[in-house]
Coordinates of C-alpha atoms in Angstrom, one line a residue:
G1 CA -43.6 59.5 -27.0
A2 CA -42.6 59.1 -30.6
E3 CA -39.8 57.3 -32.4
Y4 CA -38.6 57.2 -36.0
N5 CA -36.2 54.7 -37.5
H6 CA -34.8 54.5 -41.0
G7 CA -32.7 51.7 -42.4
S8 CA -31.0 52.0 -45.8
Q9 CA -30.7 49.3 -48.5
Y10 CA -27.7 47.7 -46.8
W11 CA -28.8 48.3 -43.2
F12 CA -27.8 45.4 -40.8
N13 CA -29.2 44.9 -37.4
F14 CA -26.9 43.4 -34.7
T15 CA -29.8 42.1 -32.5
P16 CA -31.6 39.5 -34.7
S17 CA -33.0 37.6 -31.8
Q18 CA -35.6 40.2 -30.7
D19 CA -39.0 38.8 -30.1
D20 CA -41.2 41.4 -31.8
I21 CA -44.3 39.9 -33.4
I22 CA -43.7 41.4 -36.9
A23 CA -40.0 42.1 -36.9
P24 CA -37.5 44.2 -35.0
K25 CA -38.1 47.9 -36.0
T26 CA -34.4 48.5 -35.9
A27 CA -33.9 45.8 -38.6
T28 CA -36.2 47.4 -41.1
R29 CA -34.8 48.4 -44.5
G30 CA -37.2 51.3 -44.8
H31 CA -39.0 53.5 -42.4
V32 CA -40.7 52.8 -39.0
I33 CA -42.8 55.2 -37.0
E34 CA -43.8 54.4 -33.5
A35 CA -46.1 56.4 -31.2
Y36 CA -46.9 55.5 -27.6
V37 CA -48.5 56.7 -24.4
I38 CA -47.3 55.5 -21.0
H39 CA -49.6 55.8 -18.0
K40 CA -48.4 55.4 -14.4
V41 CA -51.1 53.5 -12.6
S42 CA -49.3 53.3 -9.3
K43 CA -45.8 53.8 -8.0
R44 CA -44.7 50.3 -9.3
F45 CA -47.1 49.6 -12.2
L46 CA -47.0 51.1 -15.7
V47 CA -49.3 50.6 -18.7
R48 CA -48.0 51.4 -22.2
L49 CA -50.2 51.6 -25.4
G50 CA -48.3 51.9 -28.7
Y51 CA -48.7 51.8 -32.4
I52 CA -45.9 50.9 -34.9
D53 CA -46.1 51.5 -38.7
Y54 CA -43.5 49.7 -40.8
T55 CA -42.8 50.7 -44.5
Y56 CA -40.3 48.4 -46.1
D57 CA -38.3 49.7 -49.1
Y58 CA -36.0 46.6 -49.7
S59 CA -36.2 42.9 -49.2
G60 CA -34.2 41.1 -46.6
S61 CA -35.0 43.2 -43.5
G62 CA -33.5 41.2 -40.6
W63 CA -31.7 38.8 -42.9
H64 CA -27.9 38.5 -43.3
I65 CA -27.8 36.5 -46.5
G66 CA -28.5 37.7 -50.1
A67 CA -28.6 41.1 -51.8
P68 CA -31.5 43.4 -50.9
K69 CA -34.0 43.9 -53.7
K70 CA -36.1 47.1 -54.2
L71 CA -39.7 46.1 -53.4
D72 CA -41.3 48.2 -56.1
S73 CA -39.6 46.1 -58.8
T74 CA -40.6 42.5 -59.5
P75 CA -37.8 40.3 -58.4
V76 CA -38.3 36.6 -57.7
L77 CA -37.5 36.4 -54.0
G78 CA -38.7 32.9 -53.1
F79 CA -40.5 33.9 -49.9
P80 CA -43.3 36.3 -48.9
T81 CA -42.2 39.9 -48.9
Y82 CA -44.4 42.6 -47.4
D83 CA -44.1 46.4 -48.1
K84 CA -46.2 47.6 -45.1
A85 CA -47.1 46.3 -41.7
K86 CA -48.9 47.8 -38.7
M87 CA -49.0 46.8 -35.1
W88 CA -50.7 47.8 -31.9
T89 CA -49.1 46.9 -28.5
L90 CA -50.3 47.0 -24.9
T91 CA -47.6 46.5 -22.3
M92 CA -48.0 46.3 -18.5
T93 CA -44.9 46.6 -16.3
A94 CA -44.8 45.8 -12.6
R95 CA -41.7 46.6 -10.6
F96 CA -41.0 44.5 -7.5

């Protein structure tokens, strides 16, 4: 499967408590592309391999406070701000 998410400069995510390692892809002020493969090992066991590519356009992804700043400019943000991130995932699901 494949998914594409786009968040504008003022995009706000209503699920800030997600436990993704980098950040919730739905909170990104920019673009996120995800590709994944799901393999059914048995009737009740699935394995999922995925890749997520984040491209941030504005600061403050996932934050509710402060005005977003364009990342290609040189604002003083006071905290580390990344413009790209990549993540591989391996998920195993067992149904009982």
